Coordinates of C-alpha atoms in Angstrom, one line a residue:
Chain A
M1 CA 88.2 70.3 108.7
T2 CA 90.4 72.2 111.1
R3 CA 91.7 75.6 110.5
T4 CA 95.2 74.3 110.1
T5 CA 94.1 71.9 107.4
I6 CA 92.4 74.7 105.5
V7 CA 95.5 76.9 105.7
A8 CA 97.7 74.1 104.6
A9 CA 95.3 73.2 101.7
A10 CA 95.3 76.8 100.6
F11 CA 99.1 77.0 100.8
V12 CA 99.5 73.8 98.8
L13 CA 97.0 75.2 96.2
A14 CA 98.9 78.5 96.1
A15 CA 102.2 76.7 95.7
S16 CA 101.0 74.5 92.9
T17 CA 99.4 77.4 91.1
A18 CA 102.6 79.3 91.5
M19 CA 104.6 76.3 90.1
A20 CA 102.3 76.2 87.1
G21 CA 103.3 79.9 86.5
E22 CA 99.8 81.3 87.1
H23 CA 99.3 84.1 89.6
F24 CA 97.2 83.1 92.5
G25 CA 95.1 86.2 92.4
R26 CA 94.2 85.9 88.7
E27 CA 90.6 84.9 89.5
S28 CA 90.0 87.8 91.8
I29 CA 91.5 90.3 89.3
E30 CA 89.4 88.9 86.5
K31 CA 86.3 89.2 88.6
S32 CA 87.0 92.7 90.2
G33 CA 89.4 94.3 87.8
Y34 CA 92.6 96.1 88.8
Q35 CA 92.5 99.1 91.0
G36 CA 96.3 99.7 91.4
P37 CA 98.2 98.7 94.5
E38 CA 95.2 98.2 96.7
T39 CA 94.4 95.2 94.5
C40 CA 97.9 93.9 95.1
E41 CA 97.6 94.6 98.8
E42 CA 94.7 92.2 99.2
C43 CA 97.2 89.3 99.1
H44 CA 100.4 91.3 99.7
P45 CA 99.6 93.4 102.7
G46 CA 102.1 96.0 103.6
T47 CA 104.1 95.7 100.4
A48 CA 103.3 99.1 99.1
K49 CA 104.3 100.8 102.3
A50 CA 107.6 98.8 102.3
F51 CA 108.2 99.7 98.7
L52 CA 108.3 103.4 99.6
D53 CA 111.4 102.6 101.6
T54 CA 113.5 101.3 98.6
V55 CA 116.0 103.0 96.4
H56 CA 113.7 102.5 93.4
W57 CA 111.1 104.8 95.1
K58 CA 113.5 107.2 97.0
H59 CA 116.3 107.4 94.4
E60 CA 118.7 107.9 97.2
S61 CA 120.2 106.2 100.3
K62 CA 122.8 106.8 102.9
V63 CA 126.3 106.1 101.2
T64 CA 129.3 105.2 103.4
N65 CA 132.0 104.2 100.9
V66 CA 132.4 107.6 99.0
D67 CA 134.8 110.4 99.9
G68 CA 133.7 113.9 100.4
I69 CA 130.1 113.3 101.2
D70 CA 128.2 113.2 104.5
P71 CA 127.6 109.6 105.5
K72 CA 124.5 110.6 107.5
K73 CA 122.8 112.1 104.5
P74 CA 121.2 110.3 101.6
Y75 CA 122.6 110.6 98.0
G76 CA 121.4 109.3 94.7
M77 CA 119.8 110.2 91.4
K78 CA 117.5 112.5 93.4
N79 CA 120.2 115.0 94.4
R80 CA 123.6 114.0 93.0
I81 CA 125.6 116.3 90.7
Y82 CA 128.0 114.6 88.3
V83 CA 128.6 114.7 84.6
M84 CA 126.8 111.6 83.3
C85 CA 123.5 113.3 83.9
N86 CA 124.4 116.8 85.2
G87 CA 120.8 117.2 86.2
N88 CA 119.0 115.3 88.9
D89 CA 115.4 114.7 90.1
I90 CA 115.4 118.0 92.0
V91 CA 116.7 120.5 89.4
N92 CA 115.5 118.6 86.4
N93 CA 112.1 117.5 87.7
L94 CA 109.7 116.3 85.1
K95 CA 108.1 119.4 83.4
E96 CA 106.9 120.9 80.3
I97 CA 110.0 122.6 78.8
P98 CA 109.8 126.1 77.3
K99 CA 108.6 126.3 73.7
S100 CA 111.2 125.9 71.0
P101 CA 111.7 129.4 69.5
E102 CA 112.0 127.7 66.1
T103 CA 108.9 125.6 66.1
G104 CA 106.8 126.9 69.0
K105 CA 106.4 123.4 70.2
T106 CA 107.1 122.2 73.8
K107 CA 107.6 118.7 75.3
F108 CA 107.8 117.0 78.7
S109 CA 111.2 116.1 80.0
G110 CA 112.8 115.3 83.4
C111 CA 115.2 112.9 85.1
N112 CA 112.4 111.3 87.1
T113 CA 110.4 110.0 84.1
C114 CA 111.3 106.5 85.1
H115 CA 110.2 106.9 88.7
P116 CA 107.5 104.2 89.4
G117 CA 105.0 106.8 90.8
N118 CA 102.6 109.0 89.1
H119 CA 104.6 112.2 89.6
L120 CA 102.0 113.8 91.8
S121 CA 103.5 111.3 94.3
D122 CA 107.0 111.6 93.3
V123 CA 110.6 110.5 94.3
G124 CA 110.7 109.8 98.1
S125 CA 107.1 110.7 98.8
T126 CA 105.4 108.9 101.7
G127 CA 101.9 108.2 103.0
P128 CA 98.7 106.6 101.8
E129 CA 98.6 108.7 98.6
A130 CA 102.1 107.7 97.6
E131 CA 101.3 104.0 98.3
K132 CA 98.2 104.3 95.9
A133 CA 100.4 105.9 93.2
I134 CA 102.9 103.0 92.9
D135 CA 103.0 101.6 89.3
C136 CA 103.4 98.0 90.4
L137 CA 102.6 96.7 86.8
V138 CA 105.4 98.5 85.1
C139 CA 107.8 96.2 86.8
H140 CA 105.7 93.2 87.1
S141 CA 103.5 92.9 84.1
S142 CA 104.6 91.2 80.8
D143 CA 101.8 92.9 79.0
Y144 CA 102.1 96.5 79.9
D145 CA 101.1 99.1 77.3
F146 CA 103.7 101.7 77.4
S147 CA 101.7 104.1 75.3
K148 CA 99.8 104.8 78.6
R149 CA 103.0 105.5 80.5
K150 CA 103.4 109.1 79.2
P151 CA 103.3 112.4 81.0
Y152 CA 100.3 114.7 80.6
K153 CA 98.6 117.6 82.2
D154 CA 95.5 117.0 84.4
E155 CA 92.6 119.4 84.7
Q156 CA 94.4 121.4 87.4
G157 CA 97.5 121.8 85.1
R158 CA 99.6 119.4 87.1
I159 CA 102.0 117.1 85.2
V160 CA 100.9 113.4 85.8
M161 CA 102.8 110.3 84.7
G162 CA 100.2 107.9 83.1
Q163 CA 100.1 104.2 84.1
D164 CA 98.6 101.1 82.5
R165 CA 96.3 99.9 85.1
S166 CA 94.2 97.8 82.8
T167 CA 92.9 94.3 83.8
K168 CA 94.8 92.9 80.8
A169 CA 98.2 94.2 82.1
A170 CA 97.4 93.0 85.7
L171 CA 96.6 89.5 84.5
A172 CA 100.0 89.2 83.1
I173 CA 101.9 89.8 86.3
G174 CA 104.8 87.9 87.6
K175 CA 108.5 88.1 88.4
P176 CA 110.1 91.0 86.6
S177 CA 111.4 90.0 83.1
V178 CA 114.5 91.5 81.5
K179 CA 112.2 93.8 79.6
N180 CA 110.6 95.2 82.8
C181 CA 114.0 96.1 84.1
M182 CA 115.6 97.4 80.8
V183 CA 112.7 99.7 79.9
C184 CA 114.3 102.1 82.3
H185 CA 117.8 100.9 82.8
E186 CA 118.7 100.6 79.2
A187 CA 117.7 104.2 78.4
A188 CA 119.4 105.9 81.5
G189 CA 121.7 108.7 80.9
G190 CA 120.0 110.0 77.7
G191 CA 119.5 107.0 75.3
Y192 CA 120.0 103.4 74.6
V193 CA 123.0 101.9 76.7
V194 CA 124.4 105.5 77.2
K195 CA 125.0 105.3 80.9
R196 CA 125.7 101.6 81.7
G197 CA 127.1 100.5 78.3
F198 CA 125.5 97.1 78.3
S199 CA 122.5 95.2 76.9
F200 CA 121.3 92.0 78.4
T201 CA 120.5 89.7 75.5
K202 CA 121.6 86.1 74.5
D203 CA 124.1 87.6 72.2
T204 CA 125.7 89.8 74.7
D205 CA 125.6 88.1 78.1
V206 CA 126.2 84.4 79.0
H207 CA 123.7 84.7 81.8
A208 CA 121.0 85.9 79.4
A209 CA 121.9 83.2 76.9
K210 CA 121.2 80.7 79.6
G211 CA 117.7 82.1 80.0
M212 CA 118.5 84.0 83.2
V213 CA 116.8 87.3 84.0
C214 CA 118.1 90.3 85.9
V215 CA 116.3 89.4 89.2
D216 CA 117.9 85.9 89.2
C217 CA 121.1 87.7 90.3
H218 CA 119.6 90.8 91.6
K219 CA 117.4 88.7 93.8
A220 CA 115.2 91.1 95.8
K221 CA 113.9 90.7 99.2
H222 CA 111.0 93.0 100.2
H223 CA 111.8 94.9 97.0
K224 CA 115.3 95.7 98.2
I225 CA 117.5 95.0 95.2
P226 CA 121.1 93.8 95.8
T227 CA 123.6 95.7 93.8
G228 CA 127.5 95.6 93.3
L229 CA 129.9 98.2 94.5
D230 CA 130.0 100.3 91.3
P231 CA 132.1 103.5 92.1
N232 CA 129.4 105.6 90.4
N233 CA 126.3 103.8 91.6
W234 CA 126.0 105.2 95.1
A235 CA 122.4 104.6 96.4
N236 CA 121.7 101.2 97.5
D237 CA 119.2 99.1 99.4
G238 CA 121.9 97.9 101.9
V239 CA 122.2 94.4 100.2
R240 CA 125.0 93.4 98.0
I241 CA 125.5 91.0 95.2
S242 CA 128.5 88.7 94.4
C243 CA 129.4 86.2 91.8
A244 CA 131.0 84.1 94.6
D245 CA 127.7 83.6 96.4
A246 CA 127.6 79.9 97.3
S247 CA 124.3 79.6 95.4
C248 CA 126.0 80.9 92.2
H249 CA 129.7 80.4 91.4
G250 CA 131.3 79.9 94.8
D251 CA 134.8 80.8 95.8
K252 CA 136.4 78.1 93.5
P253 CA 134.6 78.6 90.2
H254 CA 137.1 77.0 87.9
K255 CA 138.3 73.4 87.5
D256 CA 141.9 74.8 87.2
A257 CA 143.6 75.6 90.5
D258 CA 145.8 78.2 88.9
L259 CA 142.7 80.2 87.6
N260 CA 141.2 79.9 91.1
R261 CA 144.3 81.4 92.6
H262 CA 143.8 84.5 90.6
I263 CA 140.5 85.2 92.5
A264 CA 142.3 86.5 95.5
K265 CA 143.6 89.6 93.4
I266 CA 141.6 89.5 90.1
A267 CA 137.9 90.1 90.1
C268 CA 135.7 87.8 88.0
Q269 CA 134.7 90.7 85.8
T270 CA 138.4 91.3 84.7
C271 CA 138.5 88.1 82.6
H272 CA 134.9 87.5 82.0
I273 CA 133.9 91.1 80.9
P274 CA 136.6 92.1 78.4
R275 CA 134.4 94.7 76.6
T276 CA 132.1 97.5 77.5
G277 CA 130.1 100.2 75.6
G278 CA 127.9 103.2 75.8
A279 CA 128.7 106.8 76.1
F280 CA 132.3 107.7 76.6
A281 CA 132.2 111.5 76.4
K282 CA 129.4 114.2 76.8
D283 CA 129.5 117.9 76.6
F284 CA 126.9 119.6 78.8
T285 CA 128.2 123.1 78.0
V286 CA 127.3 122.9 74.3
W287 CA 124.1 121.0 73.3
T288 CA 123.4 119.6 69.8
Q289 CA 120.2 120.4 67.9
T290 CA 118.2 117.5 66.8
A291 CA 115.8 116.9 64.0
D292 CA 112.8 118.2 66.1
K293 CA 114.7 121.4 66.7
F294 CA 115.1 120.7 70.4
Y295 CA 118.5 120.2 71.9
E296 CA 120.4 117.3 73.6
P297 CA 123.8 117.2 75.3
T298 CA 126.5 116.5 72.8
T299 CA 127.3 112.8 73.2
L300 CA 129.9 110.4 71.9
K301 CA 128.8 106.7 72.3
K302 CA 129.2 103.2 71.1
E303 CA 127.0 100.1 71.2
A304 CA 127.5 97.4 73.9
N305 CA 130.7 95.4 73.5
E306 CA 132.3 98.1 71.2
T307 CA 134.7 99.7 73.6
T308 CA 137.4 98.2 76.0
P309 CA 137.5 98.8 79.7
V310 CA 140.3 100.1 81.8
Y311 CA 141.7 98.3 84.8
A312 CA 142.4 99.5 88.3
W313 CA 142.7 98.2 91.8
Y314 CA 139.4 98.6 93.7
N315 CA 138.7 98.1 97.4
G316 CA 135.1 99.1 97.4
T317 CA 135.8 102.7 98.5
V318 CA 135.4 105.7 96.1
A319 CA 137.4 108.8 95.3
N320 CA 135.0 111.7 94.8
T321 CA 136.1 115.2 93.7
P322 CA 134.6 117.7 91.3
H323 CA 136.8 116.3 88.6
F324 CA 137.1 112.7 89.4
I325 CA 134.8 109.8 90.6
G326 CA 136.6 106.5 90.7
P327 CA 137.9 103.5 92.5
K328 CA 140.3 103.6 95.5
G329 CA 142.7 100.8 96.2
S330 CA 146.1 99.4 95.7
R331 CA 147.8 96.0 95.3
K332 CA 149.2 96.3 98.9
D333 CA 146.0 97.2 100.9
G334 CA 145.0 93.5 101.3
K335 CA 141.4 94.3 100.2
S336 CA 141.6 95.4 96.6
K337 CA 141.2 93.5 93.4
I338 CA 141.9 94.4 89.8
M339 CA 138.6 95.3 88.2
P340 CA 137.5 96.6 84.8
F341 CA 135.8 100.0 84.5
K342 CA 134.0 101.8 81.8
I343 CA 135.6 105.2 81.5
F344 CA 133.4 108.2 80.9
Q345 CA 134.3 111.9 80.7
G346 CA 131.9 114.7 80.8
K347 CA 132.2 118.4 80.4
A348 CA 130.0 120.7 82.5
F349 CA 130.1 124.1 84.2
Y350 CA 132.0 124.6 87.5
N351 CA 131.5 127.3 90.1
A352 CA 134.1 130.0 89.3
K353 CA 134.5 130.8 93.1
S354 CA 134.3 127.5 94.8
G355 CA 135.4 125.1 92.0
E356 CA 132.4 122.9 92.7
L357 CA 130.6 121.2 89.9
L358 CA 127.3 122.8 89.1
S359 CA 124.1 121.1 88.0
M360 CA 121.7 122.0 85.2
D361 CA 118.0 122.2 84.7
F362 CA 117.6 120.7 81.2
A363 CA 114.5 122.7 80.3
P364 CA 116.2 125.9 79.0
P365 CA 119.1 124.1 77.0
M366 CA 116.6 121.6 75.6
A367 CA 114.3 124.3 74.3
S368 CA 116.9 126.8 72.9
G369 CA 120.4 125.4 73.6
D370 CA 120.8 127.9 76.5
T371 CA 123.1 125.9 78.8
R372 CA 124.0 128.8 81.1
G373 CA 120.2 129.3 81.5
G374 CA 120.0 125.7 82.7
V375 CA 122.8 126.4 85.3
E376 CA 121.0 129.5 86.5
S377 CA 117.6 127.6 86.9
A378 CA 119.3 124.8 88.8
A379 CA 121.2 127.3 91.0
R380 CA 117.9 129.0 91.8
T381 CA 116.2 125.7 92.7
L382 CA 119.0 124.7 95.0
G383 CA 119.0 128.1 96.7
L384 CA 122.4 129.3 95.6
K385 CA 123.1 133.0 96.2
N386 CA 122.9 135.1 93.1
P387 CA 122.1 132.4 90.6
E388 CA 122.3 134.7 87.6
Q389 CA 126.0 135.6 88.5
V390 CA 126.8 132.0 89.3
A391 CA 125.7 131.0 85.8
K392 CA 127.4 134.0 84.1
S393 CA 130.7 133.3 85.7
A394 CA 130.6 129.5 85.6
V395 CA 133.7 127.8 84.1
P396 CA 133.5 124.8 81.8
G397 CA 135.6 121.8 82.9
W398 CA 135.8 118.0 82.7
Q399 CA 135.0 115.2 85.1
T400 CA 136.3 111.7 84.7
I401 CA 134.1 108.8 85.9
Y402 CA 134.9 105.2 86.4
F403 CA 131.7 103.1 86.0
G404 CA 131.8 99.5 87.3
S405 CA 131.7 97.1 84.3
N406 CA 129.6 94.2 85.7
H407 CA 127.6 93.0 82.7
L408 CA 128.3 91.7 79.1
V409 CA 129.6 88.5 80.9
T410 CA 131.3 86.0 78.6
K411 CA 132.6 82.6 79.0
G412 CA 133.8 81.7 75.5
K413 CA 135.5 85.2 74.9
A414 CA 136.9 85.5 78.3
L415 CA 140.5 86.7 78.6
S416 CA 143.0 83.9 78.6
C417 CA 146.6 83.8 80.1
A418 CA 148.3 85.3 77.0
N419 CA 146.0 88.3 76.9
C420 CA 147.4 89.7 80.2
H421 CA 150.7 87.9 80.7
A422 CA 152.4 89.3 77.7
P423 CA 154.3 92.5 76.8
N424 CA 151.7 95.3 76.1
G425 CA 149.0 93.0 77.2
V426 CA 145.6 93.9 78.3
L427 CA 146.7 94.8 81.9
N428 CA 149.1 97.7 82.3
F429 CA 151.2 96.2 85.2
K430 CA 153.2 99.4 85.5
N431 CA 150.2 101.4 86.2
L432 CA 148.9 98.7 88.5
G433 CA 152.0 99.2 90.7
Y434 CA 154.3 96.4 89.7
S435 CA 158.1 96.9 89.4
D436 CA 160.0 96.4 86.2
K437 CA 161.4 93.2 87.6
E438 CA 158.0 91.9 88.4
I439 CA 156.7 92.9 85.0
V440 CA 159.3 90.8 83.3
R441 CA 158.2 87.8 85.4
L442 CA 154.5 88.5 84.8
T443 CA 154.8 88.8 81.0
T444 CA 156.4 85.7 79.9
P445 CA 154.8 82.5 78.4
E446 CA 156.9 80.6 81.0
L447 CA 154.0 81.1 83.3
Y448 CA 151.4 79.2 81.2
L449 CA 153.2 77.5 78.3
K450 CA 153.0 73.9 79.5
Q451 CA 149.4 74.1 80.7
L452 CA 148.2 75.7 77.4
V453 CA 150.1 73.2 75.3
E454 CA 148.1 70.4 77.1
K455 CA 144.9 72.3 76.6
Q456 CA 145.8 72.8 72.9
K457 CA 146.3 69.0 72.5
E458 CA 142.9 68.4 74.1
E459 CA 141.2 70.9 71.7
W460 CA 142.8 69.5 68.5
Chain B
M1 CA 132.2 71.3 26.3
K2 CA 128.9 73.1 26.1
K3 CA 127.9 71.7 29.5
T4 CA 131.3 72.6 31.0
I5 CA 131.0 76.2 29.8
S6 CA 127.3 76.5 31.2
T7 CA 128.5 75.1 34.5
L8 CA 131.3 77.6 34.7
F9 CA 128.9 80.3 33.7
V10 CA 126.4 79.4 36.5
A11 CA 129.3 79.1 39.1
A12 CA 130.6 82.6 38.0
V13 CA 127.1 84.1 38.4
V14 CA 126.7 82.6 41.8
A15 CA 130.2 83.7 42.9
L16 CA 129.4 87.2 41.7
G17 CA 126.2 87.2 43.6
L18 CA 127.8 86.1 46.8
A19 CA 130.5 88.6 46.3
S20 CA 128.1 91.4 45.9
S21 CA 126.0 90.4 48.8
A22 CA 129.1 90.2 51.0
C23 CA 130.1 93.6 49.8
A24 CA 126.6 95.1 50.5
E25 CA 127.3 98.0 52.8
D26 CA 125.2 98.8 55.8
V27 CA 123.4 102.1 55.5
K28 CA 123.1 104.2 58.7
F29 CA 120.8 107.1 59.3
V30 CA 118.8 108.9 62.0
G31 CA 115.2 109.7 61.4
V32 CA 111.7 110.0 62.8
I33 CA 109.2 107.2 62.5
T34 CA 106.1 108.2 60.6
K35 CA 104.4 104.8 60.3
I36 CA 104.7 101.4 61.9
E37 CA 102.9 98.5 60.3
I38 CA 102.8 95.2 62.3
A39 CA 100.2 92.5 61.9
G40 CA 99.1 91.5 65.4
K41 CA 100.7 90.3 68.5
D42 CA 102.3 87.3 67.0
A43 CA 103.9 89.0 64.0
K44 CA 107.4 88.1 63.2
T45 CA 108.0 91.0 61.0
A46 CA 107.1 94.6 60.8
T47 CA 107.6 97.6 58.4
A48 CA 108.5 101.0 59.7
T49 CA 108.5 104.1 57.5
V50 CA 111.2 106.5 58.8
K51 CA 111.8 110.0 57.5
D52 CA 115.5 110.5 57.2
N53 CA 116.6 113.6 59.0
G54 CA 119.4 114.2 56.6
S55 CA 117.6 113.9 53.2
G56 CA 114.0 114.3 54.4
T57 CA 113.0 111.3 52.3
P58 CA 111.0 108.4 53.8
V59 CA 112.8 105.1 54.1
L60 CA 110.8 101.8 54.4
V61 CA 112.6 99.5 56.9
T62 CA 111.8 95.9 57.5
V63 CA 112.2 94.9 61.1
N64 CA 112.6 91.2 62.0
D65 CA 114.4 91.1 65.3
D66 CA 112.4 90.0 68.3
L67 CA 113.5 92.8 70.6
T68 CA 112.4 95.6 68.4
L69 CA 109.2 93.9 67.3
D70 CA 108.4 93.6 71.0
K71 CA 109.0 97.2 71.5
F72 CA 106.6 98.0 68.6
K73 CA 104.0 95.7 70.2
D74 CA 104.0 97.2 73.6
H75 CA 104.5 100.7 72.4
R76 CA 107.9 101.3 73.8
I77 CA 108.7 102.5 70.3
V78 CA 105.9 104.5 68.6
E79 CA 105.3 106.8 65.6
G80 CA 106.9 110.1 66.2
D81 CA 109.9 108.6 67.9
E82 CA 113.4 109.5 66.6
I83 CA 115.5 106.4 65.9
R84 CA 118.9 105.5 64.9
C85 CA 118.8 102.9 62.2
K86 CA 121.3 100.7 60.4
Y87 CA 120.1 98.4 57.6
E88 CA 121.2 96.4 54.6
T89 CA 119.4 95.9 51.4
A90 CA 118.6 92.3 50.6
A91 CA 116.0 91.1 48.0
G92 CA 114.8 94.7 47.5
K93 CA 114.1 95.2 51.2
N94 CA 115.9 97.4 53.6
V95 CA 116.4 95.0 56.5
S96 CA 117.2 96.6 59.8
K97 CA 120.2 95.5 61.7
L98 CA 119.9 98.2 64.4
F99 CA 116.8 100.1 65.3
R100 CA 117.2 102.2 68.5
K101 CA 115.3 105.2 70.0
T102 CA 117.7 108.1 70.3
A103 CA 115.9 109.5 73.4
G104 CA 116.5 108.5 77.0
C105 CA 115.9 110.1 80.4

């Protein structure tokens, strides 16, 4: 048997095993157990090192579409200061918070609890130790025991994030399921659907109802995950996602030519994502005490699909000031489309001298409600001059953020002609830049009457 | 006549039952899980005992939805977690309609 034949035979075997849904390395894992990434590397060499160069590991990337930041420097959850989180991986690093004065108890908390490392090798770390620390199974196993993924103190007093590296979990690996993604993404921002406002279930999203999983659209290559141009989701792996990809819906997704004409100016999401959810307001200056006597930021929130989005022109570039993060664009720039956004407003402390938004270390307010203590601690970590004075003189203020509304996709409950083309309809044409004369033309049944009458006949 | 009256009586009882179940109001509360009872990996139902933060009393909640059951099975939700719960009472059981952890990152 020639070498080529052996390789070909192995390839066919691997392909048929994969098609049968069984991992090719199963036998080896059963025999030798699972030792972490080095086990994966036996068949996927170089993958661990490559993973260290992704946003999931670094929590930041260069960002070129946002005002007011340096396009040569990286930004993301690691270092951003804004009012959905107000902390970040640097100032609110996973730690044991001070004891509650009421109960004497402490707990672990930090923004980077979802980072797929072990905390000793943390956000953005590199080198052999970092490669060994990757928690491959938290994203790839369907039988991961999350009771093992908890922070604890090792014998040297260092905070370590536990991992399930059992053979049982390793034998259940495959393409990430919805659960693998949502275990982190649904709890971002301080609780269930708080940040993004969506769940991905058969009841809430037409893609999920068809049995699709997150990575069917967010199709990764070398662990680089394509994402959309959400005005508030800055860090990216340099690959983008679009409903209009030829392999998905293409540029003429409807049978009706009139609907297809809309695509030039109206994003798919505008009609097909008529609802949103999640947190709509938070106050980081006053925290609320919870049953365990610790404190959490005061938050107003709704379930997925319980609130309505706002609509604005968006050309993919982002306005970014201490009081506003949101879409830029207009009906006349030739690049913008009308898109839906989840509006969020957060109150936090601003620097009394510079007017810049300040960040917060959550440890002090979580333990005792001392929010200015959190500002002081963050200011110290970031090397600000006179952190005590910065915190003392800090001024409360609000920031408004437009989050992209890109999930909760519906076909059956999509907006129809009359939802927008009517007086006081879903779209506020005045705010979108249309003249009174244009609005009269845009809000009459004359536009769709004949067509919908025909459709009505077909339906009844 | 007797038959007609008894038919009407049965109809009235059924209608009353339907009306009262339609009017059954959801109960919402926040509390800490003190116990989760689930019978194995293939269980289709579980019972969680949750101590209501407001009243301090334990509430027995029956959980049937796959998503929450899966979270019990792989320990994404465990005893000691604070949860937000909405349930309705049917056939003497508090059946969960929403069961979410309050915490996030």
